[in-house]
Amino acid sequence: MARIAFRLATATVGIVLLAGYLAAAFLVFDALRVLWSLRPGTAELVGLLVVATLGSAYLSYRFGTARLLAAVDADPIPRERAPELHRRLDALLTRMDVERPVLYVADVRAPNAFAVGGSGGGALVVDRSLFRLLPPRELEAILAHELAHLETNDGLAAAIVDGLVRTVVGILTLATLPALLALSGLAGGSAWIRGRPGDRSGAFARLHRLLAGGLAAGFVLVTLLARTRSRRREFAADDRAAEVTGDPLALARALRRIDRTADPVWPFAPLSTHRDADDPLERWLSTHPPTAERIDRLRRRAEAERPRRGREGWTGVPVR
């Protein structure tokens, strides 16, 4: 008798659960159908989505700069406080196509520097510890690297890519939401009706996992593509800094010093540095290539340039 009562109870719960999920799936589907019927022409719809995505990315990029500066409690560095730093920045700007950024100093719990904004004016933030850690030539190389990001508007491009990724993932999630709800209800409801509430081995549960896994895999794939682009931009900024300063080894030594000193748990680590990791997934998801790889590229560049110009511009200090 108790067993029959239990089965009746679980069957009732299963039916209610199934009905609730199917009703929710139908409501979402009907709402999407209504929205689709009200859509403009295909060209207008695509244009609207592109404009909305770009506008959202630009606003996030603009307001994000102010939020980031406030988050690290950055203070402007007036010329009278650091005349040599400003002089080196001025010299770099004469060789680069970028407007003068505002220099800031901050305590970000790790030796680092990062740039926010674009070629039309931005901000360059330097952690206080870099002034103690790096000699002037190496600090100049770090400034050149960050100016290279401003010169090519890497921050805006990254915001646009991120906005496109979020838009695509959002549209796909909305489009598949009715199916996800229906499959979840069918999987959970049928399990309760069978008297096995925790059983998720049925066909509906497998279909739900397959669809949800496909969405997750798509998100991971586009994220990996975006991170791959970010790592390429780091190499490009290294090359540009080496070109502008004429001293690839200065940047290589600076990266080595920062890598040896930096704490990998500080909140803004992805902005400027990457601690080498053995986990392939961590390396794929990183916004920066391994520091050792960046240093090796700069050393090879220095070796390739040395026969062409002799020892001019080379400090004679090896990378250790």
Tab-separated table of N, CA and C in Angstrom, residues 180-306:
chain	number	residue	atom	x	y	z
A	180	LEU	N	15.065	23.721	-24.553
A	180	LEU	CA	15.733	23.373	-23.301
A	180	LEU	C	14.721	23.183	-22.174
A	181	LEU	N	13.731	24.087	-22.108
A	181	LEU	CA	12.705	23.957	-21.077
A	181	LEU	C	11.873	22.694	-21.274
A	182	ALA	N	11.480	22.440	-22.506
A	182	ALA	CA	10.654	21.261	-22.779
A	182	ALA	C	11.413	19.975	-22.453
A	183	LEU	N	12.663	19.893	-22.884
A	183	LEU	CA	13.450	18.690	-22.619
A	183	LEU	C	13.719	18.510	-21.130
A	184	SER	N	13.955	19.623	-20.436
A	184	SER	CA	14.176	19.534	-18.989
A	184	SER	C	12.918	19.026	-18.293
A	185	GLY	N	11.752	19.535	-18.713
A	185	GLY	CA	10.497	19.056	-18.122
A	185	GLY	C	10.227	17.612	-18.445
A	186	LEU	N	10.470	17.214	-19.696
A	186	LEU	CA	10.248	15.819	-20.084
A	186	LEU	C	11.194	14.885	-19.340
A	187	ALA	N	12.467	15.316	-19.183
A	187	ALA	CA	13.427	14.465	-18.481
A	187	ALA	C	13.068	14.331	-17.006
A	188	GLY	N	12.813	15.475	-16.343
A	188	GLY	CA	12.480	15.425	-14.925
A	188	GLY	C	11.120	14.813	-14.653
A	189	GLY	N	10.109	15.190	-15.458
A	189	GLY	CA	8.769	14.659	-15.253
A	189	GLY	C	8.705	13.169	-15.468
A	190	SER	N	9.335	12.667	-16.526
A	190	SER	CA	9.289	11.223	-16.789
A	190	SER	C	10.020	10.446	-15.695
A	191	ALA	N	11.089	11.034	-15.157
A	191	ALA	CA	11.800	10.347	-14.075
A	191	ALA	C	10.918	10.238	-12.837
A	192	TRP	N	10.205	11.304	-12.495
A	192	TRP	CA	9.298	11.243	-11.341
A	192	TRP	C	8.144	10.277	-11.604
A	193	ILE	N	7.611	10.298	-12.805
A	193	ILE	CA	6.494	9.396	-13.122
A	193	ILE	C	6.940	7.940	-13.024
A	194	ARG	N	8.174	7.650	-13.391
A	194	ARG	CA	8.686	6.278	-13.281
A	194	ARG	C	9.039	5.917	-11.843
A	195	GLY	N	8.971	6.884	-10.936
A	195	GLY	CA	9.318	6.620	-9.542
A	195	GLY	C	10.803	6.698	-9.287
A	196	ARG	N	11.550	7.319	-10.185
A	196	ARG	CA	13.004	7.478	-10.026
A	196	ARG	C	13.356	8.956	-10.180
A	197	PRO	N	13.101	9.767	-9.166
A	197	PRO	CA	13.279	11.218	-9.293
A	197	PRO	C	14.695	11.643	-9.681
A	198	GLY	N	15.680	10.887	-9.238
A	198	GLY	CA	17.060	11.288	-9.524
A	198	GLY	C	17.628	10.716	-10.806
A	199	ASP	N	16.844	9.956	-11.526
A	199	ASP	CA	17.341	9.295	-12.741
A	199	ASP	C	17.361	10.275	-13.908
A	200	ARG	N	18.529	10.490	-14.470
A	200	ARG	CA	18.665	11.366	-15.636
A	200	ARG	C	19.351	10.631	-16.790
A	201	SER	N	18.997	9.330	-16.919
A	201	SER	CA	19.619	8.518	-17.963
A	201	SER	C	18.700	8.300	-19.160
A	202	GLY	N	17.513	8.893	-19.119
A	202	GLY	CA	16.577	8.677	-20.207
A	202	GLY	C	16.938	9.452	-21.464
A	203	ALA	N	16.174	9.206	-22.513
A	203	ALA	CA	16.457	9.843	-23.811
A	203	ALA	C	16.287	11.354	-23.735
A	204	PHE	N	15.271	11.832	-23.023
A	204	PHE	CA	15.045	13.282	-22.924
A	204	PHE	C	16.198	13.972	-22.191
A	205	ALA	N	16.680	13.323	-21.132
A	205	ALA	CA	17.805	13.889	-20.388
A	205	ALA	C	19.052	13.947	-21.262
A	206	ARG	N	19.264	12.900	-22.069
A	206	ARG	CA	20.446	12.895	-22.950
A	206	ARG	C	20.335	13.982	-24.011
A	207	LEU	N	19.122	14.157	-24.554
A	207	LEU	CA	18.936	15.227	-25.541
A	207	LEU	C	19.158	16.606	-24.918
A	208	HIS	N	18.699	16.779	-23.671
A	208	HIS	CA	18.895	18.048	-22.980
A	208	HIS	C	20.383	18.311	-22.778
A	209	ARG	N	21.124	17.308	-22.323
A	209	ARG	CA	22.571	17.476	-22.128
A	209	ARG	C	23.268	17.760	-23.441
A	210	LEU	N	22.811	17.110	-24.517
A	210	LEU	CA	23.435	17.326	-25.819
A	210	LEU	C	23.234	18.761	-26.290
A	211	LEU	N	22.014	19.266	-26.160
A	211	LEU	CA	21.726	20.633	-26.596
A	211	LEU	C	22.452	21.658	-25.723
A	212	ALA	N	22.386	21.479	-24.400
A	212	ALA	CA	23.081	22.406	-23.495
A	212	ALA	C	24.586	22.338	-23.703
A	213	GLY	N	25.095	21.138	-23.918
A	213	GLY	CA	26.527	20.997	-24.171
A	213	GLY	C	26.947	21.658	-25.473
A	214	GLY	N	26.078	21.578	-26.480
A	214	GLY	CA	26.382	22.247	-27.745
A	214	GLY	C	26.473	23.758	-27.582
A	215	LEU	N	25.553	24.334	-26.806
A	215	LEU	CA	25.611	25.777	-26.545
A	215	LEU	C	26.886	26.139	-25.782
A	216	ALA	N	27.219	25.334	-24.766
A	216	ALA	CA	28.429	25.606	-23.991
A	216	ALA	C	29.673	25.475	-24.858
A	217	ALA	N	29.700	24.459	-25.732
A	217	ALA	CA	30.852	24.270	-26.607
A	217	ALA	C	30.992	25.437	-27.579
A	218	GLY	N	29.848	25.928	-28.081
A	218	GLY	CA	29.904	27.082	-28.972
A	218	GLY	C	30.451	28.310	-28.272
A	219	PHE	N	30.026	28.526	-27.023
A	219	PHE	CA	30.532	29.667	-26.257
A	219	PHE	C	32.027	29.532	-26.014
A	220	VAL	N	32.470	28.328	-25.650
A	220	VAL	CA	33.901	28.103	-25.410
A	220	VAL	C	34.695	28.330	-26.697
A	221	LEU	N	34.144	27.869	-27.840
A	221	LEU	CA	34.847	28.014	-29.106
A	221	LEU	C	35.050	29.484	-29.469
A	222	VAL	N	33.987	30.285	-29.386
A	222	VAL	CA	34.139	31.694	-29.748
A	222	VAL	C	35.025	32.412	-28.729
A	223	THR	N	34.987	31.970	-27.464
A	223	THR	CA	35.879	32.551	-26.466
A	223	THR	C	37.332	32.243	-26.791
A	224	LEU	N	37.599	31.007	-27.189
A	224	LEU	CA	38.963	30.627	-27.562
A	224	LEU	C	39.453	31.434	-28.763
A	225	LEU	N	38.558	31.648	-29.733
A	225	LEU	CA	38.945	32.445	-30.900
A	225	LEU	C	39.275	33.875	-30.489
A	226	ALA	N	38.467	34.440	-29.589
A	226	ALA	CA	38.725	35.801	-29.122
A	226	ALA	C	40.036	35.859	-28.345
A	227	ARG	N	40.306	34.856	-27.526
A	227	ARG	CA	41.548	34.852	-26.759
A	227	ARG	C	42.754	34.649	-27.668
A	228	THR	N	42.576	33.876	-28.740
A	228	THR	CA	43.669	33.703	-29.700
A	228	THR	C	44.031	35.035	-30.331
A	229	ARG	N	43.007	35.812	-30.694
A	229	ARG	CA	43.274	37.140	-31.246
A	229	ARG	C	44.001	38.019	-30.226
A	230	SER	N	43.578	37.948	-28.966
A	230	SER	CA	44.212	38.748	-27.921
A	230	SER	C	45.688	38.399	-27.780
A	231	ARG	N	46.020	37.123	-27.847
A	231	ARG	CA	47.432	36.729	-27.730
A	231	ARG	C	48.235	37.213	-28.928
A	232	ARG	N	47.633	37.198	-30.104
A	232	ARG	CA	48.329	37.726	-31.287
A	232	ARG	C	48.600	39.219	-31.134
A	233	ARG	N	47.651	39.936	-30.553
A	233	ARG	CA	47.831	41.369	-30.352
A	233	ARG	C	48.966	41.650	-29.366
A	234	GLU	N	49.178	40.751	-28.405
A	234	GLU	CA	50.303	40.931	-27.484
A	234	GLU	C	51.627	40.792	-28.223
A	235	PHE	N	51.723	39.812	-29.109
A	235	PHE	CA	52.927	39.667	-29.910
A	235	PHE	C	53.146	40.905	-30.783
A	236	ALA	N	52.056	41.413	-31.376
A	236	ALA	CA	52.159	42.599	-32.225
A	236	ALA	C	52.620	43.809	-31.419
A	237	ALA	N	52.117	43.954	-30.192
A	237	ALA	CA	52.537	45.075	-29.350
A	237	ALA	C	54.004	44.927	-28.949
A	238	ASP	N	54.452	43.700	-28.694
A	238	ASP	CA	55.873	43.474	-28.412
A	238	ASP	C	56.730	43.903	-29.599
A	239	ASP	N	56.313	43.496	-30.803
A	239	ASP	CA	57.078	43.841	-32.005
A	239	ASP	C	57.118	45.350	-32.227
A	240	ARG	N	55.981	45.999	-32.005
A	240	ARG	CA	55.931	47.451	-32.186
A	240	ARG	C	56.813	48.167	-31.167
A	241	ALA	N	56.791	47.701	-29.921
A	241	ALA	CA	57.640	48.304	-28.895
A	241	ALA	C	59.115	48.117	-29.234
A	242	ALA	N	59.476	46.919	-29.717
A	242	ALA	CA	60.867	46.681	-30.103
A	242	ALA	C	61.273	47.574	-31.273
A	243	GLU	N	60.345	47.777	-32.207
A	243	GLU	CA	60.626	48.634	-33.363
A	243	GLU	C	60.829	50.088	-32.930
A	244	VAL	N	59.968	50.573	-32.037
A	244	VAL	CA	60.012	51.982	-31.634
A	244	VAL	C	61.227	52.276	-30.762
A	245	THR	N	61.516	51.374	-29.819
A	245	THR	CA	62.643	51.616	-28.914
A	245	THR	C	63.977	51.216	-29.526
A	246	GLY	N	63.951	50.323	-30.518
A	246	GLY	CA	65.198	49.836	-31.101
A	246	GLY	C	65.951	48.896	-30.184
A	247	ASP	N	65.287	48.403	-29.136
A	247	ASP	CA	65.972	47.552	-28.153
A	247	ASP	C	65.036	46.438	-27.698
A	248	PRO	N	64.918	45.363	-28.475
A	248	PRO	CA	64.024	44.260	-28.073
A	248	PRO	C	64.380	43.649	-26.728
A	249	LEU	N	65.692	43.631	-26.405
A	249	LEU	CA	66.101	42.996	-25.159
A	249	LEU	C	65.669	43.783	-23.933
A	250	ALA	N	65.467	45.091	-24.077
A	250	ALA	CA	64.988	45.872	-22.939
A	250	ALA	C	63.599	45.402	-22.526
A	251	LEU	N	62.740	45.182	-23.501
A	251	LEU	CA	61.401	44.675	-23.190
A	251	LEU	C	61.480	43.251	-22.668
A	252	ALA	N	62.362	42.435	-23.236
A	252	ALA	CA	62.502	41.054	-22.769
A	252	ALA	C	62.950	41.023	-21.312
A	253	ARG	N	63.904	41.867	-20.947
A	253	ARG	CA	64.359	41.890	-19.560
A	253	ARG	C	63.250	42.387	-18.628
A	254	ALA	N	62.508	43.392	-19.082
A	254	ALA	CA	61.406	43.904	-18.260
A	254	ALA	C	60.363	42.825	-18.021
A	255	LEU	N	60.013	42.072	-19.066
A	255	LEU	CA	59.037	40.996	-18.914
A	255	LEU	C	59.538	39.925	-17.950
A	256	ARG	N	60.828	39.625	-18.035
A	256	ARG	CA	61.394	38.622	-17.132
A	256	ARG	C	61.334	39.085	-15.685
A	257	ARG	N	61.688	40.341	-15.434
A	257	ARG	CA	61.637	40.860	-14.063
A	257	ARG	C	60.199	40.843	-13.526
A	258	ILE	N	59.259	41.300	-14.347
A	258	ILE	CA	57.861	41.336	-13.918
A	258	ILE	C	57.349	39.930	-13.659
A	259	ASP	N	57.698	38.998	-14.536
A	259	ASP	CA	57.215	37.628	-14.398
A	259	ASP	C	57.739	36.984	-13.120
A	260	ARG	N	58.975	37.314	-12.755
A	260	ARG	CA	59.559	36.723	-11.555
A	260	ARG	C	58.986	37.323	-10.273
A	261	THR	N	58.450	38.510	-10.377
A	261	THR	CA	57.991	39.217	-9.185
A	261	THR	C	56.484	39.184	-9.015
A	262	ALA	N	55.739	39.076	-10.148
A	262	ALA	CA	54.290	39.261	-10.111
A	262	ALA	C	53.603	38.167	-9.317
A	263	ASP	N	52.541	38.550	-8.638
A	263	ASP	CA	51.665	37.613	-7.939
A	263	ASP	C	50.526	37.264	-8.885
A	264	PRO	N	50.341	35.980	-9.260
A	264	PRO	CA	49.334	35.636	-10.266
A	264	PRO	C	47.891	35.775	-9.818
A	265	VAL	N	47.644	36.101	-8.536
A	265	VAL	CA	46.244	36.162	-8.093
A	265	VAL	C	45.706	37.582	-8.048
A	266	TRP	N	46.498	38.574	-8.467
A	266	TRP	CA	45.976	39.941	-8.378
A	266	TRP	C	44.873	40.131	-9.410
A	267	PRO	N	43.881	41.003	-9.153
A	267	PRO	CA	42.645	41.022	-9.951
A	267	PRO	C	42.799	41.479	-11.376
A	268	PHE	N	43.851	42.237	-11.719
A	268	PHE	CA	43.975	42.744	-13.082
A	268	PHE	C	45.128	42.087	-13.829
A	269	ALA	N	45.561	40.901	-13.375
A	269	ALA	CA	46.674	40.205	-14.013
A	269	ALA	C	46.464	39.971	-15.503
A	270	PRO	N	45.256	39.624	-15.996
A	270	PRO	CA	45.096	39.372	-17.427
A	270	PRO	C	45.361	40.586	-18.308
A	271	LEU	N	45.436	41.784	-17.732
A	271	LEU	CA	45.594	42.969	-18.567
A	271	LEU	C	46.986	43.085	-19.153
A	272	SER	N	48.006	42.612	-18.431
A	272	SER	CA	49.349	42.904	-18.895
A	272	SER	C	50.309	41.733	-18.843
A	273	THR	N	50.104	40.799	-17.961
A	273	THR	CA	51.081	39.731	-17.825
A	273	THR	C	50.407	38.372	-17.857
A	274	HIS	N	51.241	37.379	-18.078
A	274	HIS	CA	50.732	36.000	-18.071
A	274	HIS	C	51.788	35.137	-17.417
A	275	ARG	N	51.423	34.502	-16.331
A	275	ARG	CA	52.371	33.578	-15.725
A	275	ARG	C	52.277	32.245	-16.438
A	276	ASP	N	53.456	31.699	-16.803
A	276	ASP	CA	53.485	30.467	-17.571
A	276	ASP	C	52.768	29.353	-16.815
A	277	ALA	N	51.978	28.578	-17.542
A	277	ALA	CA	51.196	27.499	-16.932
A	277	ALA	C	51.351	26.243	-17.767
A	278	ASP	N	51.297	25.100	-17.088
A	278	ASP	CA	51.413	23.821	-17.790
A	278	ASP	C	50.067	23.325	-18.282
A	279	ASP	N	48.975	23.822	-17.733
A	279	ASP	CA	47.634	23.377	-18.117
A	279	ASP	C	47.290	23.920	-19.500
A	280	PRO	N	47.084	23.053	-20.504
A	280	PRO	CA	46.779	23.548	-21.858
A	280	PRO	C	45.524	24.399	-21.901
A	281	LEU	N	44.481	24.012	-21.148
A	281	LEU	CA	43.241	24.783	-21.164
A	281	LEU	C	43.475	26.190	-20.626
A	282	GLU	N	44.264	26.302	-19.560
A	282	GLU	CA	44.561	27.616	-19.001
A	282	GLU	C	45.307	28.470	-20.015
A	283	ARG	N	46.212	27.855	-20.762
A	283	ARG	CA	46.960	28.607	-21.767
A	283	ARG	C	46.047	29.037	-22.909
A	284	TRP	N	45.114	28.164	-23.316
A	284	TRP	CA	44.202	28.524	-24.407
A	284	TRP	C	43.263	29.651	-24.001
A	285	LEU	N	42.847	29.654	-22.733
A	285	LEU	CA	41.911	30.671	-22.271
A	285	LEU	C	42.598	31.963	-21.849
A	286	SER	N	43.907	31.964	-21.799
A	286	SER	CA	44.624	33.155	-21.369
A	286	SER	C	44.570	34.241	-22.435
A	287	THR	N	44.501	35.503	-21.984
A	287	THR	CA	44.520	36.627	-22.925
A	287	THR	C	45.933	36.951	-23.378
A	288	HIS	N	46.940	36.401	-22.687
A	288	HIS	CA	48.330	36.682	-23.007
A	288	HIS	C	49.079	35.389	-23.290
A	289	PRO	N	50.027	35.423	-24.212
A	289	PRO	CA	50.856	34.238	-24.447
A	289	PRO	C	51.820	34.042	-23.280
A	290	PRO	N	52.425	32.855	-23.172
A	290	PRO	CA	53.397	32.629	-22.096
A	290	PRO	C	54.542	33.633	-22.157
A	291	THR	N	54.953	34.111	-21.000
A	291	THR	CA	56.025	35.111	-20.960
A	291	THR	C	57.300	34.572	-21.578
A	292	ALA	N	57.609	33.306	-21.338
A	292	ALA	CA	58.832	32.727	-21.904
A	292	ALA	C	58.811	32.775	-23.428
A	293	GLU	N	57.648	32.543	-24.011
A	293	GLU	CA	57.534	32.596	-25.470
A	293	GLU	C	57.738	34.016	-25.975
A	294	ARG	N	57.208	34.991	-25.269
A	294	ARG	CA	57.400	36.393	-25.671
A	294	ARG	C	58.877	36.777	-25.580
A	295	ILE	N	59.526	36.340	-24.520
A	295	ILE	CA	60.947	36.662	-24.351
A	295	ILE	C	61.781	36.015	-25.449
A	296	ASP	N	61.477	34.763	-25.774
A	296	ASP	CA	62.226	34.079	-26.841
A	296	ASP	C	62.068	34.804	-28.173
A	297	ARG	N	60.862	35.272	-28.485
A	297	ARG	CA	60.647	36.008	-29.738
A	297	ARG	C	61.473	37.292	-29.765
A	298	LEU	N	61.506	37.993	-28.633
A	298	LEU	CA	62.265	39.236	-28.578
A	298	LEU	C	63.766	38.970	-28.683
A	299	ARG	N	64.228	37.898	-28.078
A	299	ARG	CA	65.650	37.558	-28.191
A	299	ARG	C	66.016	37.199	-29.626
A	300	ARG	N	65.150	36.439	-30.298
A	300	ARG	CA	65.429	36.101	-31.697
A	300	ARG	C	65.433	37.360	-32.559
A	301	ARG	N	64.538	38.284	-32.259
A	301	ARG	CA	64.509	39.531	-33.021
A	301	ARG	C	65.802	40.313	-32.815
A	302	ALA	N	66.261	40.363	-31.570
A	302	ALA	CA	67.512	41.069	-31.290
A	302	ALA	C	68.685	40.422	-32.018
A	303	GLU	N	68.718	39.085	-32.025
A	303	GLU	CA	69.790	38.382	-32.733
A	303	GLU	C	69.737	38.656	-34.231
A	304	ALA	N	68.525	38.709	-34.796
A	304	ALA	CA	68.384	38.952	-36.230
A	304	ALA	C	68.778	40.378	-36.596
A	305	GLU	N	68.531	41.329	-35.706
A	305	GLU	CA	68.826	42.729	-36.013
A	305	GLU	C	70.287	43.086	-35.783
A	306	ARG	N	70.970	42.325	-34.933
A	306	ARG	CA	72.336	42.704	-34.577
A	306	ARG	C	73.294	42.738	-35.762
